[in-house]
PDB file of C-alpha atoms in Angstrom:
ATOM      1  CA  MET A   1      -1.481  11.389   1.609  1.00  0.00           C
ATOM      2  CA  ILE A   2      -2.080  13.447   4.741  1.00  0.00           C
ATOM      3  CA  TYR A   3      -2.341  16.647   2.718  1.00  0.00           C
ATOM      4  CA  ALA A   4      -4.705  15.049   0.202  1.00  0.00           C
ATOM      5  CA  ILE A   5      -7.025  13.721   2.888  1.00  0.00           C
ATOM      6  CA  ASP A   6      -7.006  16.738   5.206  1.00  0.00           C
ATOM      7  CA  LYS A   7      -6.878  19.586   2.702  1.00  0.00           C
ATOM      8  CA  LEU A   8      -8.370  18.260  -0.521  1.00  0.00           C
ATOM      9  CA  ILE A   9     -11.065  15.996   0.930  1.00  0.00           C
ATOM     10  CA  ASN A  10     -11.952  17.025   4.498  1.00  0.00           C
ATOM     11  CA  ASP A  11     -11.627  20.788   3.918  1.00  0.00           C
ATOM     12  CA  ASN A  12     -13.799  20.657   0.780  1.00  0.00           C
ATOM     13  CA  PRO A  13     -17.456  20.947   1.890  1.00  0.00           C
ATOM     14  CA  ASN A  14     -18.694  19.913  -1.580  1.00  0.00           C
ATOM     15  CA  LEU A  15     -16.692  16.704  -2.025  1.00  0.00           C
ATOM     16  CA  LEU A  16     -18.017  14.486   0.808  1.00  0.00           C
ATOM     17  CA  PRO A  17     -20.471  16.655   2.735  1.00  0.00           C
ATOM     18  CA  GLY A  18     -20.891  15.544   6.338  1.00  0.00           C
ATOM     19  CA  ILE A  19     -18.180  12.884   6.087  1.00  0.00           C
ATOM     20  CA  HIS A  20     -14.772  13.181   7.744  1.00  0.00           C
ATOM     21  CA  VAL A  21     -12.111  10.840   6.330  1.00  0.00           C
ATOM     22  CA  GLY A  22      -9.468   9.721   8.828  1.00  0.00           C
ATOM     23  CA  TRP A  23      -6.133   8.022   8.343  1.00  0.00           C
ATOM     24  CA  THR A  24      -3.523   5.949  10.121  1.00  0.00           C
ATOM     25  CA  LEU A  25       0.110   5.629   9.107  1.00  0.00           C
ATOM     26  CA  MET A  26       1.874   2.364   9.814  1.00  0.00           C
ATOM     27  CA  ASP A  27       5.453   1.525   8.887  1.00  0.00           C
ATOM     28  CA  SER A  28       5.853  -2.182   8.221  1.00  0.00           C
ATOM     29  CA  CYS A  29       9.604  -1.815   7.667  1.00  0.00           C
ATOM     30  CA  SER A  30       9.153  -4.145   4.661  1.00  0.00           C
ATOM     31  CA  SER A  31       8.227  -7.000   6.998  1.00  0.00           C
ATOM     32  CA  ARG A  32       5.221  -9.272   6.431  1.00  0.00           C
ATOM     33  CA  GLU A  33       4.955  -9.977  10.158  1.00  0.00           C
ATOM     34  CA  LEU A  34       4.951  -6.298  11.094  1.00  0.00           C
ATOM     35  CA  ALA A  35       2.457  -5.460   8.357  1.00  0.00           C
ATOM     36  CA  ILE A  36      -0.035  -8.158   9.391  1.00  0.00           C
ATOM     37  CA  THR A  37       0.340  -7.276  13.093  1.00  0.00           C
ATOM     38  CA  ALA A  38      -0.217  -3.584  12.403  1.00  0.00           C
ATOM     39  CA  LEU A  39      -3.217  -4.253  10.160  1.00  0.00           C
ATOM     40  CA  THR A  40      -4.763  -6.623  12.683  1.00  0.00           C
ATOM     41  CA  ALA A  41      -4.342  -4.116  15.503  1.00  0.00           C
ATOM     42  CA  ASN A  42      -5.743  -1.283  13.405  1.00  0.00           C
ATOM     43  CA  VAL A  43      -8.748  -3.207  12.105  1.00  0.00           C
ATOM     44  CA  PHE A  44      -9.793  -5.032  15.272  1.00  0.00           C
ATOM     45  CA  LEU A  45      -8.735  -2.808  18.204  1.00  0.00           C
ATOM     46  CA  SER A  46     -10.659   0.352  19.085  1.00  0.00           C
ATOM     47  CA  GLU A  47      -7.567   1.962  20.632  1.00  0.00           C
ATOM     48  CA  PRO A  48      -4.121   2.096  19.037  1.00  0.00           C
ATOM     49  CA  GLU A  49      -1.700  -0.282  20.663  1.00  0.00           C
ATOM     50  CA  GLU A  50       2.090  -0.184  20.796  1.00  0.00           C
ATOM     51  CA  PHE A  51       4.141  -3.267  19.951  1.00  0.00           C
ATOM     52  CA  PRO A  52       7.643  -2.357  21.171  1.00  0.00           C
ATOM     53  CA  GLU A  53       8.900  -5.900  20.609  1.00  0.00           C
ATOM     54  CA  LEU A  54       8.244  -5.470  16.886  1.00  0.00           C
ATOM     55  CA  GLU A  55      10.519  -2.805  15.549  1.00  0.00           C
ATOM     56  CA  CYS A  56      13.070  -2.291  12.843  1.00  0.00           C
ATOM     57  CA  GLU A  57      16.072  -0.124  12.194  1.00  0.00           C
ATOM     58  CA  ILE A  58      16.252   2.266   9.289  1.00  0.00           C
ATOM     59  CA  ASN A  59      19.124   4.306   8.011  1.00  0.00           C
ATOM     60  CA  ILE A  60      18.294   7.964   7.523  1.00  0.00           C
ATOM     61  CA  ASP A  61      20.634   9.527   4.977  1.00  0.00           C
ATOM     62  CA  ASN A  62      23.230   6.923   5.989  1.00  0.00           C
ATOM     63  CA  LEU A  63      24.100   9.132   8.960  1.00  0.00           C
ATOM     64  CA  ASN A  64      22.332   7.694  11.977  1.00  0.00           C
ATOM     65  CA  LYS A  65      20.096   4.781  12.870  1.00  0.00           C
ATOM     66  CA  THR A  66      16.648   5.280  14.318  1.00  0.00           C
ATOM     67  CA  GLN A  67      14.358   2.722  15.891  1.00  0.00           C
ATOM     68  CA  ILE A  68      10.948   2.674  14.234  1.00  0.00           C
ATOM     69  CA  THR A  69       8.010   0.769  15.670  1.00  0.00           C
ATOM     70  CA  ILE A  70       5.088  -0.303  13.549  1.00  0.00           C
ATOM     71  CA  MET A  71       2.688   2.193  15.070  1.00  0.00           C
ATOM     72  CA  ASP A  72       4.970   5.255  14.894  1.00  0.00           C
ATOM     73  CA  GLY A  73       3.291   8.126  13.139  1.00  0.00           C
ATOM     74  CA  LEU A  74      -0.242   7.239  14.148  1.00  0.00           C
ATOM     75  CA  ASN A  75      -2.781   9.976  13.754  1.00  0.00           C
ATOM     76  CA  ALA A  76      -2.821  11.744  17.132  1.00  0.00           C
ATOM     77  CA  ASN A  77      -6.610  11.873  17.406  1.00  0.00           C
ATOM     78  CA  LYS A  78      -7.134   8.176  16.656  1.00  0.00           C
ATOM     79  CA  THR A  79      -9.313   6.971  19.514  1.00  0.00           C
ATOM     80  CA  ASN A  80     -12.461   4.928  19.081  1.00  0.00           C
ATOM     81  CA  HIS A  81     -11.930   5.178  15.348  1.00  0.00           C
ATOM     82  CA  PRO A  82     -14.651   4.136  12.939  1.00  0.00           C
ATOM     83  CA  PRO A  83     -14.181   0.932  10.973  1.00  0.00           C
ATOM     84  CA  THR A  84     -11.350   0.777   8.458  1.00  0.00           C
ATOM     85  CA  PHE A  85     -12.666   0.935   4.898  1.00  0.00           C
ATOM     86  CA  GLY A  86      -9.501   0.593   2.857  1.00  0.00           C
ATOM     87  CA  ILE A  87      -5.783  -0.100   2.918  1.00  0.00           C
ATOM     88  CA  LEU A  88      -2.994   1.435   0.837  1.00  0.00           C
ATOM     89  CA  ALA A  89      -0.325  -1.200   0.214  1.00  0.00           C
ATOM     90  CA  GLU A  90       3.365  -0.643   0.517  1.00  0.00           C
ATOM     91  CA  LYS A  91       6.052  -0.793  -2.149  1.00  0.00           C
ATOM     92  CA  SER A  92       7.391  -4.247  -1.266  1.00  0.00           C
ATOM     93  CA  GLU A  93       5.817  -6.961  -3.436  1.00  0.00           C
ATOM     94  CA  PHE A  94       6.196  -9.830  -0.950  1.00  0.00           C
ATOM     95  CA  VAL A  95       4.539  -7.790   1.812  1.00  0.00           C
ATOM     96  CA  THR A  96       1.730  -6.731  -0.530  1.00  0.00           C
ATOM     97  CA  LEU A  97       0.981 -10.362  -1.428  1.00  0.00           C
ATOM     98  CA  SER A  98       0.556 -11.208   2.269  1.00  0.00           C
ATOM     99  CA  THR A  99      -1.537  -8.178   3.124  1.00  0.00           C
ATOM    100  CA  ALA A 100      -3.688  -8.659   0.011  1.00  0.00           C
ATOM    101  CA  SER A 101      -4.597 -12.158   1.200  1.00  0.00           C
ATOM    102  CA  PHE A 102      -5.396 -10.834   4.651  1.00  0.00           C
ATOM    103  CA  THR A 103      -7.452  -7.831   3.524  1.00  0.00           C
ATOM    104  CA  SER A 104      -9.358  -9.864   0.922  1.00  0.00           C
ATOM    105  CA  SER A 105     -10.308 -12.409   3.589  1.00  0.00           C
ATOM    106  CA  LEU A 106     -11.790  -9.499   5.603  1.00  0.00           C
ATOM    107  CA  ARG A 107     -13.452  -7.985   2.508  1.00  0.00           C
ATOM    108  CA  LEU A 108     -11.383  -4.827   2.895  1.00  0.00           C
ATOM    109  CA  PRO A 109     -10.283  -3.122  -0.321  1.00  0.00           C
ATOM    110  CA  GLN A 110      -6.553  -2.706  -0.715  1.00  0.00           C
ATOM    111  CA  ILE A 111      -4.937  -0.583  -3.403  1.00  0.00           C
ATOM    112  CA  SER A 112      -1.302  -0.695  -4.386  1.00  0.00           C
ATOM    113  CA  TYR A 113       0.743   1.852  -6.246  1.00  0.00           C
ATOM    114  CA  PHE A 114       3.695  -0.478  -6.885  1.00  0.00           C
ATOM    115  CA  SER A 115       2.582  -4.095  -7.335  1.00  0.00           C
ATOM    116  CA  PHE A 116       3.294  -5.772 -10.637  1.00  0.00           C
ATOM    117  CA  SER A 117       2.876  -9.446  -9.733  1.00  0.00           C
ATOM    118  CA  SER A 118       0.493 -11.312 -12.010  1.00  0.00           C
ATOM    119  CA  LEU A 119      -0.527 -13.404  -8.977  1.00  0.00           C
ATOM    120  CA  LEU A 120      -2.485 -10.403  -7.693  1.00  0.00           C
ATOM    121  CA  THR A 121      -4.631 -10.482 -10.849  1.00  0.00           C
ATOM    122  CA  ASN A 122      -6.349 -13.664  -9.633  1.00  0.00           C
ATOM    123  CA  ARG A 123      -9.768 -12.372  -8.494  1.00  0.00           C
ATOM    124  CA  LYS A 124     -10.544 -15.709  -6.811  1.00  0.00           C
ATOM    125  CA  PHE A 125      -7.745 -15.213  -4.271  1.00  0.00           C
ATOM    126  CA  TYR A 126      -7.566 -11.400  -4.220  1.00  0.00           C
ATOM    127  CA  PRO A 127     -11.117 -10.148  -4.894  1.00  0.00           C
ATOM    128  CA  TYR A 128     -10.597  -6.888  -2.981  1.00  0.00           C
ATOM    129  CA  PHE A 129      -7.152  -6.014  -4.338  1.00  0.00           C
ATOM    130  CA  TYR A 130      -6.688  -3.166  -6.819  1.00  0.00           C
ATOM    131  CA  ARG A 131      -3.618  -1.551  -8.289  1.00  0.00           C
ATOM    132  CA  THR A 132      -2.657   1.620 -10.070  1.00  0.00           C
ATOM    133  CA  SER A 133       0.182  -0.059 -11.966  1.00  0.00           C
ATOM    134  CA  PRO A 134      -0.441  -2.805 -14.525  1.00  0.00           C
ATOM    135  CA  PRO A 135       1.214  -6.227 -14.152  1.00  0.00           C
ATOM    136  CA  HIS A 136       4.378  -6.809 -16.170  1.00  0.00           C
ATOM    137  CA  HIS A 137       2.685  -8.990 -18.796  1.00  0.00           C
ATOM    138  CA  ALA A 138       0.197  -6.176 -19.561  1.00  0.00           C
ATOM    139  CA  GLN A 139       3.075  -3.715 -19.993  1.00  0.00           C
ATOM    140  CA  VAL A 140       4.858  -6.106 -22.347  1.00  0.00           C
ATOM    141  CA  ASP A 141       1.655  -6.667 -24.345  1.00  0.00           C
ATOM    142  CA  ALA A 142       1.170  -2.894 -24.692  1.00  0.00           C
ATOM    143  CA  LEU A 143       4.757  -2.389 -25.849  1.00  0.00           C
ATOM    144  CA  MET A 144       4.425  -5.194 -28.388  1.00  0.00           C
ATOM    145  CA  ASP A 145       1.167  -3.704 -29.692  1.00  0.00           C
ATOM    146  CA  ILE A 146       2.879  -0.328 -30.164  1.00  0.00           C
ATOM    147  CA  ALA A 147       5.900  -1.907 -31.905  1.00  0.00           C
ATOM    148  CA  THR A 148       3.604  -3.886 -34.215  1.00  0.00           C
ATOM    149  CA  LYS A 149       1.353  -0.903 -34.967  1.00  0.00           C
ATOM    150  CA  PHE A 150       4.284   1.293 -36.030  1.00  0.00           C
ATOM    151  CA  ASN A 151       6.206  -1.563 -37.650  1.00  0.00           C
ATOM    152  CA  TRP A 152       9.236  -0.984 -35.450  1.00  0.00           C
ATOM    153  CA  ASN A 153      12.118  -3.422 -35.754  1.00  0.00           C
ATOM    154  CA  TRP A 154      14.456  -1.940 -33.131  1.00  0.00           C
ATOM    155  CA  GLY A 155      13.984  -1.009 -29.487  1.00  0.00           C
ATOM    156  CA  SER A 156      16.094   0.167 -26.569  1.00  0.00           C
ATOM    157  CA  VAL A 157      15.471  -0.468 -22.909  1.00  0.00           C
ATOM    158  CA  VAL A 158      16.633   1.974 -20.254  1.00  0.00           C
ATOM    159  CA  VAL A 159      16.558   0.607 -16.715  1.00  0.00           C
ATOM    160  CA  ALA A 160      16.893   2.708 -13.601  1.00  0.00           C
ATOM    161  CA  GLY A 161      16.598   1.550 -10.032  1.00  0.00           C
ATOM    162  CA  SER A 162      18.399  -0.129  -7.234  1.00  0.00           C
ATOM    163  CA  GLU A 163      17.860  -3.879  -7.479  1.00  0.00           C
TER     164      GLU A 163
END
């Protein structure tokens, strides 16, 4: 993301002339509370603020534990930042549902790269939520259309992942 924004957008004088796109990285540690706190601080405060009481532990390569706070990794030049214009959701579905409610209530667009819940399709509750991955029912419908089109009567499913 940092490379795309800094090199492909900001360093290209023809793409968005006269506009500098900034960014802020926030690690929610897959916690709804941390995500909402970080978003609230980022959207409403003009200066970044630390929340040392809200932190999580992560395992890096199963070798050592490191304390991560929600505002670790903030862009170093983030002072008096302009208004936030969009949010990139995290991988965790239950965190994305919470942040999508919050960002929609503020009329802030949120895009997710890994949200499949059909609940997020409800434009009444999530009018500013967008995704790059279709909900599960749309994937199933597409697979059934393909099987019907080619008159297939046998299929195999290969599943990879952790949970």
